[in-house]
mmCIF file of C-alpha atoms in Angstrom:
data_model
loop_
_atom_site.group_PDB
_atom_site.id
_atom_site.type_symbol
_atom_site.label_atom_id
_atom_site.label_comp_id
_atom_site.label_asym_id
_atom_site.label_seq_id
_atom_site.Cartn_x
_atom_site.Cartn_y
_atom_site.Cartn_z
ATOM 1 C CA UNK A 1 -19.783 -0.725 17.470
ATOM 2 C CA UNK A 2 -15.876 -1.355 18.263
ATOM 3 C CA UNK A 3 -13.822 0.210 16.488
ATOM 4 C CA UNK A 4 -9.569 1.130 16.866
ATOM 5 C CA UNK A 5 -9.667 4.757 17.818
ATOM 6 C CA UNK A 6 -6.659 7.375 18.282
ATOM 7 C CA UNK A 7 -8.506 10.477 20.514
ATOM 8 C CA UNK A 8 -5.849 13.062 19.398
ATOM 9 C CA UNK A 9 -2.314 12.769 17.657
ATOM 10 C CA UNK A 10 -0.509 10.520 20.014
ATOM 11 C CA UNK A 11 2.008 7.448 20.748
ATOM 12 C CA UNK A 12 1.014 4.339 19.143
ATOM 13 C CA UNK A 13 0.691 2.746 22.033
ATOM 14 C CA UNK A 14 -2.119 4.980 23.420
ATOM 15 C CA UNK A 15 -4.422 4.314 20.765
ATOM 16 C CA UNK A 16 -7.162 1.610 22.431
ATOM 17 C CA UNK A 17 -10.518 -0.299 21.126
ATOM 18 C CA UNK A 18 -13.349 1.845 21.826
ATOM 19 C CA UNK A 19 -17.268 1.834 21.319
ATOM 20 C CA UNK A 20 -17.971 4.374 18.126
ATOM 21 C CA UNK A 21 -21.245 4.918 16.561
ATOM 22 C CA UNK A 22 -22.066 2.658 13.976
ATOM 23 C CA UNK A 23 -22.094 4.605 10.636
ATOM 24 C CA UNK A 24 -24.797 4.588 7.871
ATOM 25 C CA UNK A 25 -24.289 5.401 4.026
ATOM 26 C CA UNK A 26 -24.374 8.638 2.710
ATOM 27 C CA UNK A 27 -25.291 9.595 -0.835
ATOM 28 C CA UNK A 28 -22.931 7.691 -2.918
ATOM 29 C CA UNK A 29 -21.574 5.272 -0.442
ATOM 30 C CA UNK A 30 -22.547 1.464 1.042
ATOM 31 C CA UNK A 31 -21.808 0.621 4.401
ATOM 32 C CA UNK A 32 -19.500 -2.464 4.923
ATOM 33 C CA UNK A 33 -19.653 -4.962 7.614
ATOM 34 C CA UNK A 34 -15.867 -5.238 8.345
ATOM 35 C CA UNK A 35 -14.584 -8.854 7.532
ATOM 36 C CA UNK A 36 -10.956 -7.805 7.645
ATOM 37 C CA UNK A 37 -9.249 -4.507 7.579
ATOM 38 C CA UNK A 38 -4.930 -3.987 6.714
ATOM 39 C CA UNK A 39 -2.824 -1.388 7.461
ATOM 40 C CA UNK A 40 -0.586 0.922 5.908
ATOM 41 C CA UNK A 41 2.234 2.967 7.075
ATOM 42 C CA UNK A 42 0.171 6.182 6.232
ATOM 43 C CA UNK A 43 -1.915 4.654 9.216
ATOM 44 C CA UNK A 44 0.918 5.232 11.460
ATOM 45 C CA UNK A 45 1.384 8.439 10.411
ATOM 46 C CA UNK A 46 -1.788 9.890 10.791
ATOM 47 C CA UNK A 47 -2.241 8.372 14.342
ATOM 48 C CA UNK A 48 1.096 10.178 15.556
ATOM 49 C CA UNK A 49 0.882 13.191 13.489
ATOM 50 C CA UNK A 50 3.726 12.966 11.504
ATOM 51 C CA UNK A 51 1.714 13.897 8.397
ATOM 52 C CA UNK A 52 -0.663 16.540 9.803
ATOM 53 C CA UNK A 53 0.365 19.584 7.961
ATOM 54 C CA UNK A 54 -0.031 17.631 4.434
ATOM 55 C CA UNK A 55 -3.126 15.187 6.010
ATOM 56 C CA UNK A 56 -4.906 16.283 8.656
ATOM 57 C CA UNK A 57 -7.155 14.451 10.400
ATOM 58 C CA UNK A 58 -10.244 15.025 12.587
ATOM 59 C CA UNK A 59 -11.003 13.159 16.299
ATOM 60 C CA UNK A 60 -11.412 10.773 17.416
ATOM 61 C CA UNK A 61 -10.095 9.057 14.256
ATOM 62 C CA UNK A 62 -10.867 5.175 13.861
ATOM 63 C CA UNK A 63 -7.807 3.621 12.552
ATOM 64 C CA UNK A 64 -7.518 1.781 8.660
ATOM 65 C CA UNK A 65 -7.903 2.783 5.051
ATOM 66 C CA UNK A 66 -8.130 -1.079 3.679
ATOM 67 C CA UNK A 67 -11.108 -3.426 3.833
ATOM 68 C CA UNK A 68 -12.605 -6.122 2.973
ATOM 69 C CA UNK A 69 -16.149 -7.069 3.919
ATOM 70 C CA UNK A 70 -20.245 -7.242 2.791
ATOM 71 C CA UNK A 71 -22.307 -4.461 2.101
ATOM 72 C CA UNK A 72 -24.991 -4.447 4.560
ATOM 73 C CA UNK A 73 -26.632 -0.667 3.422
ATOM 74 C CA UNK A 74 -26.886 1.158 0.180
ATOM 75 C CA UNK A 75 -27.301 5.167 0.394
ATOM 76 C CA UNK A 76 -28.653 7.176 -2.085
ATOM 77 C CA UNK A 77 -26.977 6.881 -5.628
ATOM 78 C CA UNK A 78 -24.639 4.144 -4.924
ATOM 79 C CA UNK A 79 -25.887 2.549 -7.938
ATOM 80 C CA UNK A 80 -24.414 -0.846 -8.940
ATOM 81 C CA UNK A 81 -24.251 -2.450 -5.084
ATOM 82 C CA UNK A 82 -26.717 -4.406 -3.062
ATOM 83 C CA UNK A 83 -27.134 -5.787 0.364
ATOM 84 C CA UNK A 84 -24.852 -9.074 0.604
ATOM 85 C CA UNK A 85 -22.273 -8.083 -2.244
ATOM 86 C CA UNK A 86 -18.666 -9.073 -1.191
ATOM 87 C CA UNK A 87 -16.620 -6.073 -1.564
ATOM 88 C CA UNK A 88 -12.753 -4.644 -1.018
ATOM 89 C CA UNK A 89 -12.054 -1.009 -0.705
ATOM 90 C CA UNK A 90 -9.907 1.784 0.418
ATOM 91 C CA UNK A 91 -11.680 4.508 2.888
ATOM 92 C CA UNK A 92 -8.784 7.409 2.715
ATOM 93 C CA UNK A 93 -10.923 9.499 5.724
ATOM 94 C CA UNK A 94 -10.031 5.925 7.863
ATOM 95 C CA UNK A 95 -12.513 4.089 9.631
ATOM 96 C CA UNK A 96 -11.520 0.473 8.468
ATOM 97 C CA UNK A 97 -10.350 -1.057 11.439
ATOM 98 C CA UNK A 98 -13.872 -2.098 13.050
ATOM 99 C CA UNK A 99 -16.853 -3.689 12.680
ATOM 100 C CA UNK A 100 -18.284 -1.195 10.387
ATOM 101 C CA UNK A 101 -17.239 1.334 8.081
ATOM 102 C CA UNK A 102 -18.734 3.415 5.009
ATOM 103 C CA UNK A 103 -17.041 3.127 1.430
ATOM 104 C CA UNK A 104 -17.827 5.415 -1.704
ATOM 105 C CA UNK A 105 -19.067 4.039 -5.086
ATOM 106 C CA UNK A 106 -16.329 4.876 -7.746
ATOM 107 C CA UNK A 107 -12.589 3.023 -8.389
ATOM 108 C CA UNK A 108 -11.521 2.744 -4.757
ATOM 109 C CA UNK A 109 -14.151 0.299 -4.334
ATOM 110 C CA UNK A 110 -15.005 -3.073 -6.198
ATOM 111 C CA UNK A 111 -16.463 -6.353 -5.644
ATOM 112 C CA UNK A 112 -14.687 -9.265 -4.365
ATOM 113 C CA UNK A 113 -14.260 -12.145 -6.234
ATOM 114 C CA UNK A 114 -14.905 -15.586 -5.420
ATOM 115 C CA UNK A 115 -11.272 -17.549 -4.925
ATOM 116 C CA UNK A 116 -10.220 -14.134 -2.893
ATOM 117 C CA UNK A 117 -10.786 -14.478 0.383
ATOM 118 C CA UNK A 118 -11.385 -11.563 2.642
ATOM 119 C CA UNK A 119 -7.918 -11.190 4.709
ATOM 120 C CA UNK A 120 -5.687 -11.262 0.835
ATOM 121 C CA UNK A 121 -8.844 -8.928 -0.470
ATOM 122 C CA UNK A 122 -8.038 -6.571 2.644
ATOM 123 C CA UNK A 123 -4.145 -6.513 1.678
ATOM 124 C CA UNK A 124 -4.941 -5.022 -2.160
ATOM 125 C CA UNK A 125 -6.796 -1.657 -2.068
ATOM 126 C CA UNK A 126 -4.152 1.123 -0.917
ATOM 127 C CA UNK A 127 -0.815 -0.871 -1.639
ATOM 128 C CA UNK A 128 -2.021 -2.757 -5.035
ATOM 129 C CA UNK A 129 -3.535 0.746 -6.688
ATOM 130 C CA UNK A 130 -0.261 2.966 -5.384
ATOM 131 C CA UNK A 131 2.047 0.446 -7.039
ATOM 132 C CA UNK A 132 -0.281 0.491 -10.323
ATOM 133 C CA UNK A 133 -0.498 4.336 -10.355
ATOM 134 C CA UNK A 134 3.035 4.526 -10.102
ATOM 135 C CA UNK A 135 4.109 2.452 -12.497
ATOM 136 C CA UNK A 136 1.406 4.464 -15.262
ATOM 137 C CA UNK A 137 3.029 7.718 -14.392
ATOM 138 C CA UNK A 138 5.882 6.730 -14.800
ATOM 139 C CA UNK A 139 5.692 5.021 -18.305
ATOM 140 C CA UNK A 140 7.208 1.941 -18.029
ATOM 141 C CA UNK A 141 7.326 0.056 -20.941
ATOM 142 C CA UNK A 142 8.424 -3.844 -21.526
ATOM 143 C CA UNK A 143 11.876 -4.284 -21.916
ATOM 144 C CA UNK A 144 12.944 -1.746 -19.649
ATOM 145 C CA UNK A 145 14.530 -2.097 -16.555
ATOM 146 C CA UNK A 146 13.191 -1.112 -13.319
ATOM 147 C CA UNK A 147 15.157 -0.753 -9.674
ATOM 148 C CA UNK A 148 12.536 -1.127 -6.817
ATOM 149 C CA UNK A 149 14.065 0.318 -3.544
ATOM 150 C CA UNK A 150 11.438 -1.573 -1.050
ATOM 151 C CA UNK A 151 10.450 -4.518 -2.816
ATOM 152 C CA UNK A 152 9.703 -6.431 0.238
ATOM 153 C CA UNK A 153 6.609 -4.149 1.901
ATOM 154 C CA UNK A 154 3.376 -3.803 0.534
ATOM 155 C CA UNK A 155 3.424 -1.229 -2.068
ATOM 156 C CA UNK A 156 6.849 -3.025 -3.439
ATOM 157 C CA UNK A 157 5.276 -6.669 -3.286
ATOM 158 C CA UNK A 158 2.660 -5.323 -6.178
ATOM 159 C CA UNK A 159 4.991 -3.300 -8.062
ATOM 160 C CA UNK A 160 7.757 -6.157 -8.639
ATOM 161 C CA UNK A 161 5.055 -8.354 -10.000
ATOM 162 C CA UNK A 162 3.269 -5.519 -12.078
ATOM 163 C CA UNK A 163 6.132 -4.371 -13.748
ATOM 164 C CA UNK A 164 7.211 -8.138 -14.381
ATOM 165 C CA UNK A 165 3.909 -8.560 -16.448
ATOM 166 C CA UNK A 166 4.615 -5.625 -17.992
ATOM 167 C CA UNK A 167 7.974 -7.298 -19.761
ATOM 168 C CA UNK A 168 10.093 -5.095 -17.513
ATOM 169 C CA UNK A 169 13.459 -6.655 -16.308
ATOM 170 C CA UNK A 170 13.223 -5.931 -12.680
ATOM 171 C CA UNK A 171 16.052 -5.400 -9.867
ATOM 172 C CA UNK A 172 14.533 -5.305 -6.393
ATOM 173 C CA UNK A 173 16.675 -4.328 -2.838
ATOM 174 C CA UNK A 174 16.248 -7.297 -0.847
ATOM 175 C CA UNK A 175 17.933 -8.678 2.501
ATOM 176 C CA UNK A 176 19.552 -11.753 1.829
ATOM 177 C CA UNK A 177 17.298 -13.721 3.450
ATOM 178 C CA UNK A 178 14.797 -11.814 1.614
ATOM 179 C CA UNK A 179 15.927 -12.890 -1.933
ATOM 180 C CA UNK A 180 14.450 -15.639 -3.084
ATOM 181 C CA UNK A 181 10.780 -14.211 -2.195
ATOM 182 C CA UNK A 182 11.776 -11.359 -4.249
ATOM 183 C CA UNK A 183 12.764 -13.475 -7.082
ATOM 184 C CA UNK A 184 9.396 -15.783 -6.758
ATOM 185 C CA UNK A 185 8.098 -12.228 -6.836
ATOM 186 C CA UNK A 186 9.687 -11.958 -10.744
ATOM 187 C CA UNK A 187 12.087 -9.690 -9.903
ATOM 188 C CA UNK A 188 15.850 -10.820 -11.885
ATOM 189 C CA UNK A 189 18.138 -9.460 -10.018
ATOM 190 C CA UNK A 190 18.602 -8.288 -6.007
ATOM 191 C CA UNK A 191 20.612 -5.899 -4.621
ATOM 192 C CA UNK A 192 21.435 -5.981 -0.858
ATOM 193 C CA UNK A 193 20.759 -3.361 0.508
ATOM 194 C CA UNK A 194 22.791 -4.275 4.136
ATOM 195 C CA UNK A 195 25.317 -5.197 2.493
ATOM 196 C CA UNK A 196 26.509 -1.822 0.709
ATOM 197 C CA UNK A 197 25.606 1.137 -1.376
ATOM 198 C CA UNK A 198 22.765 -0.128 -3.619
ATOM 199 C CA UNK A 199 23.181 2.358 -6.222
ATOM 200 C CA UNK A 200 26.753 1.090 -6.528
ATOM 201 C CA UNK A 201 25.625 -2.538 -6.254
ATOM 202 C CA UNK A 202 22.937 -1.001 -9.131
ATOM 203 C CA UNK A 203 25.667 0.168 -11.751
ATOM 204 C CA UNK A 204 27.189 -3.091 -11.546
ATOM 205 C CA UNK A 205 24.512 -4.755 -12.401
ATOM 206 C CA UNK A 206 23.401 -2.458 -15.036
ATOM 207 C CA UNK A 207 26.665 -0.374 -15.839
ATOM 208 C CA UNK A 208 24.521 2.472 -17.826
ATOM 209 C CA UNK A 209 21.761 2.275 -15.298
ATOM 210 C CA UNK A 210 18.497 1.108 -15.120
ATOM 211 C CA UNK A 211 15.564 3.542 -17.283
ATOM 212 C CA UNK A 212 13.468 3.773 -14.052
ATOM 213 C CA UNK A 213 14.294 3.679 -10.279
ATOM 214 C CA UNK A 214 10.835 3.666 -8.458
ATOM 215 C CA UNK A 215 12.101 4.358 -4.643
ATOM 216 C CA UNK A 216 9.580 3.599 -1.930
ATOM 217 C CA UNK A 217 11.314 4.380 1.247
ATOM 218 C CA UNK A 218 13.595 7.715 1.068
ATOM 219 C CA UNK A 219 12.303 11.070 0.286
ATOM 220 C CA UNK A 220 13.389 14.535 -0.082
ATOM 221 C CA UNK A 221 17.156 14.799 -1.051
ATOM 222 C CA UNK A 222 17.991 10.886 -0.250
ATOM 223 C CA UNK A 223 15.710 10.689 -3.941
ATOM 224 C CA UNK A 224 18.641 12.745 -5.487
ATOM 225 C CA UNK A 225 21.331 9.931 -4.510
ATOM 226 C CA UNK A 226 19.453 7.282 -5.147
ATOM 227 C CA UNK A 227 18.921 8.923 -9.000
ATOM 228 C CA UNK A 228 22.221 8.261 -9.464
ATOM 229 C CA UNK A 229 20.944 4.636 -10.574
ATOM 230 C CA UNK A 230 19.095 5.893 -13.434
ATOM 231 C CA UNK A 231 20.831 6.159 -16.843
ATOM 232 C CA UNK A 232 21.189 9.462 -18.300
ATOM 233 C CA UNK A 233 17.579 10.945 -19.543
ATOM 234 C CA UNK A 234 16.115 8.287 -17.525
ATOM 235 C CA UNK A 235 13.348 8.460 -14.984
ATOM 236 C CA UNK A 236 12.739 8.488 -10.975
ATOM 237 C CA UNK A 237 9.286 7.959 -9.146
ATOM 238 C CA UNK A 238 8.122 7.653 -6.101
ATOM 239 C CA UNK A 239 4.805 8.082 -4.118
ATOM 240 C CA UNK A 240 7.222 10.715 -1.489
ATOM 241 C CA UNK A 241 8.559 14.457 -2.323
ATOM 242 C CA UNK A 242 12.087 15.331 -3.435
ATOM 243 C CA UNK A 243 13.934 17.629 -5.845
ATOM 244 C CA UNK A 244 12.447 19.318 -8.824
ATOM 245 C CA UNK A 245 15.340 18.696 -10.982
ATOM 246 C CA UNK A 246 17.867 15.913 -10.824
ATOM 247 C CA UNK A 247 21.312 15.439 -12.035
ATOM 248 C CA UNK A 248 21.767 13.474 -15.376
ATOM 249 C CA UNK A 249 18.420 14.919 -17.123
ATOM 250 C CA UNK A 250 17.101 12.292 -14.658
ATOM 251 C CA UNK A 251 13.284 13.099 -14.702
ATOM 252 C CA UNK A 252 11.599 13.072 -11.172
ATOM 253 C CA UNK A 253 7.741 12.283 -11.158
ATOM 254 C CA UNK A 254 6.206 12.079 -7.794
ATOM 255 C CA UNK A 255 2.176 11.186 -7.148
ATOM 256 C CA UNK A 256 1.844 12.336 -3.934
ATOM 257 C CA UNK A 257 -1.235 10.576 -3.639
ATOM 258 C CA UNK A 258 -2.476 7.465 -5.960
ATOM 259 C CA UNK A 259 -5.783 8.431 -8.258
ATOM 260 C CA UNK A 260 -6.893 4.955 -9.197
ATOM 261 C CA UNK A 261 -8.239 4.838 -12.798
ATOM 262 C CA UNK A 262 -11.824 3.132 -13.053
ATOM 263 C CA UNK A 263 -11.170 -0.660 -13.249
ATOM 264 C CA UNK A 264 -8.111 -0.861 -11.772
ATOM 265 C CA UNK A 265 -8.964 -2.436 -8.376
ATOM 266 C CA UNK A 266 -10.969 -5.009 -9.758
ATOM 267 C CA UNK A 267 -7.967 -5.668 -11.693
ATOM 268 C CA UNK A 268 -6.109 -6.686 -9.176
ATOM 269 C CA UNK A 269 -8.747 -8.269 -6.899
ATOM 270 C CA UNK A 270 -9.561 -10.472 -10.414
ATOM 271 C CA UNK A 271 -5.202 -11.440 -10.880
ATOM 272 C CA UNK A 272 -5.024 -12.052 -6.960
ATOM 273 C CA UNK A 273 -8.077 -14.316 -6.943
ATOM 274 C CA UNK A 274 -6.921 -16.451 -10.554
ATOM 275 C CA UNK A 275 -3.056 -16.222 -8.975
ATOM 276 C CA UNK A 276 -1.738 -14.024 -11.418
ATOM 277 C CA UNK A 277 -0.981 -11.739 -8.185
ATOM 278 C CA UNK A 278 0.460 -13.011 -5.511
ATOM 279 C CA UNK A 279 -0.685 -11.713 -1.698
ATOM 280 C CA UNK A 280 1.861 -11.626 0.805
ATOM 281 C CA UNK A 281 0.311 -11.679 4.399
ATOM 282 C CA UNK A 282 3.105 -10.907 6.794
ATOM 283 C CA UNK A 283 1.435 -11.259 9.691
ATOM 284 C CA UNK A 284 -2.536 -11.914 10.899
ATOM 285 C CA UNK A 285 -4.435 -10.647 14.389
ATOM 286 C CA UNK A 286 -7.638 -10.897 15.222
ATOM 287 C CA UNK A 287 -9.753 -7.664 16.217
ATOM 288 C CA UNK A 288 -8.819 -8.194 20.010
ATOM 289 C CA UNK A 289 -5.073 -7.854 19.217
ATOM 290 C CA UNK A 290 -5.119 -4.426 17.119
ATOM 291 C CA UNK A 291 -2.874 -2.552 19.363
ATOM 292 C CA UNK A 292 -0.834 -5.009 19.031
ATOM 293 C CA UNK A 293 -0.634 -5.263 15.066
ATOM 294 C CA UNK A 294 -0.430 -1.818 15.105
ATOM 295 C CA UNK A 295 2.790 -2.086 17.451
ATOM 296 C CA UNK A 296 4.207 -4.730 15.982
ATOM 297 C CA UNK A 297 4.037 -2.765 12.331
ATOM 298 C CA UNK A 298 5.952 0.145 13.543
ATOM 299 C CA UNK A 299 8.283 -2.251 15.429
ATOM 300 C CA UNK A 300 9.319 -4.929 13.239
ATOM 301 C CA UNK A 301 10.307 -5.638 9.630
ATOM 302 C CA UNK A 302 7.577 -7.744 8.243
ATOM 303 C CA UNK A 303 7.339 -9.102 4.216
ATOM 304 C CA UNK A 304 4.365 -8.192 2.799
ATOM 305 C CA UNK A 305 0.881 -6.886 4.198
ATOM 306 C CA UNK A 306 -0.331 -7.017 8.047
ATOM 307 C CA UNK A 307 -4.230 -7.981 8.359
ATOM 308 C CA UNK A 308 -6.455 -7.595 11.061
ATOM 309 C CA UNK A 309 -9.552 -10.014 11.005
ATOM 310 C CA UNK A 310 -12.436 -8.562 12.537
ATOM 311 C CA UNK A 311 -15.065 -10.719 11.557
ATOM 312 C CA UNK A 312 -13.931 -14.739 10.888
ATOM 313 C CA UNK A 313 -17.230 -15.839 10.077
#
């Protein structure tokens, strides 16, 4: 089969469309004809090596944790799945980005409704269950108030809308040209984030501070600045690493990595399909054009979710 393959850690621009043997399903797992696989900027990272001493990987590693497609092969215990089932899923050894791949049995992988088609169903799995795993640890309740630093990628596309359902009043960094899709999004305020300090621009909106900053772009001690938007005894999460203890009583809860409760992906695949959910598709590329989505990722700010269709049939 073809599949998107990085040989070792390198460049992005050295990874290339190669022939890969054509999986089967293990004990617990289904293999999935690809319809369309999305990427993530974990993707990125694990093609370069930027994450290697927290995620290493083994090689040649075929490219993509997201997918959408039809189970063609049931292993061994994957009860619950047959041949023909439309399905979406997230594969964290990789191997999305081709015309096969293999995808466990368990909350990472769920069946596709009708009304979702494969590309949006492809744009859910990692982003939709990080944003609802993040929002559970970190309590948020209706009527509080929520600052999303990121609201316009993937991860902060979900969690605007989630915590919106939830009854939270939410304040997402935006661009201007940016603000009104934030806003369709539910969120009630923006903040610019080009246009000055956004934990200034924060306070004034919010002169106590908001109960919960959820930051999805700085890490380490850039967390402990951007803190200073939560209120006293309030809370700070984020899916990246920072400081144990923060200023303020400010409580820091980090998930490292998301662990989906059972039901949860359905979830969303069941409010994307009824449009409870909105998918944003930022950009689409057919299978020929990988390198080039995966380029144009790293290179360019794009709203929402990029999608590579591998199979348009």
């Amino acid at each position: 089969m073809k599949a998107l393959v990085s040989t070792e850690y390198q460049p992005l621009d050295r990874i290339s469309l190669a022939e890969r043997p054509k999986p089967a399903a293990g004990p617990g797992q289904v293999l999935v004809k690809v319809s369309a696989a999305a990427l993530n900027p974990l993707d990125l990272a694990l093609i370069t090596g930027a994450m290697k001493d927290f995620y290493p990987v083994d090689h040649p590693l075929v490219v993509g944790m997201d997918v959408a497609g039809t189970v063609t092969e049931v292993g061994p215990d994957a009860a619950g799945y047959a041949p023909g089932d439309q399905v979406l899923a997230f594969v964290p050894s990789g191997g999305t980005v081709a015309e096969y791949t293999v995808a466990t049995v368990g909350p990472r992988l769920a069946r596709r409704p009708a009304g979702l088609d494969a590309e949006h169903g492809a744009a859910i799995p990692e982003s939709g269950m990080t944003a609802v795993c993040l929002l559970r640890a970190v309590g948020l309740g209706a009527d509080e108030s929520l600052l999303v630093i990121g609201a316009t990628g993937g991860i902060g596309l979900y969690a605007v809308q989630l915590a919106t359902a939830l009854g939270a009043r939410v304040i997402a960094t935006a661009a201007a040209d940016d603000a009104g899709y934030v806003r369709e999004l539910g969120a009630t305020d923006t903040v610019d984030h080009r246009a000055g300090d956004v934990v200034e621009q924060t306070l004034r909106l919010v002169p106590g501070g908001v109960d919960v900053v959820l930051d999805l772009i700085n890490r380490g001690e850039g967390l402990a600045d951007t803190a200073r938007a939560a209120r006293p005894g309030g809370r700070l999460v984020s899916p990246l690493f920072g400081p144990a203890e923060l200023e303020r009583e400010v409580t820091p809860v980090y998930i490292g990595s998301f662990d989906p409760a059972p039901g949860d992906l359905e979830d969303l695949a069941h409010r994307a399909a009824d449009g409870r959910l909105r998918v944003e598709l930022g950009a689409r590329y057919p299978f020929d054009r990988a390198v080039d989505a995966v380029a144009d990722f790293a290179g360019k700010h794009t709203r929402g979710k990029i999608v590579i269709t591998v199979d348009g049939s």
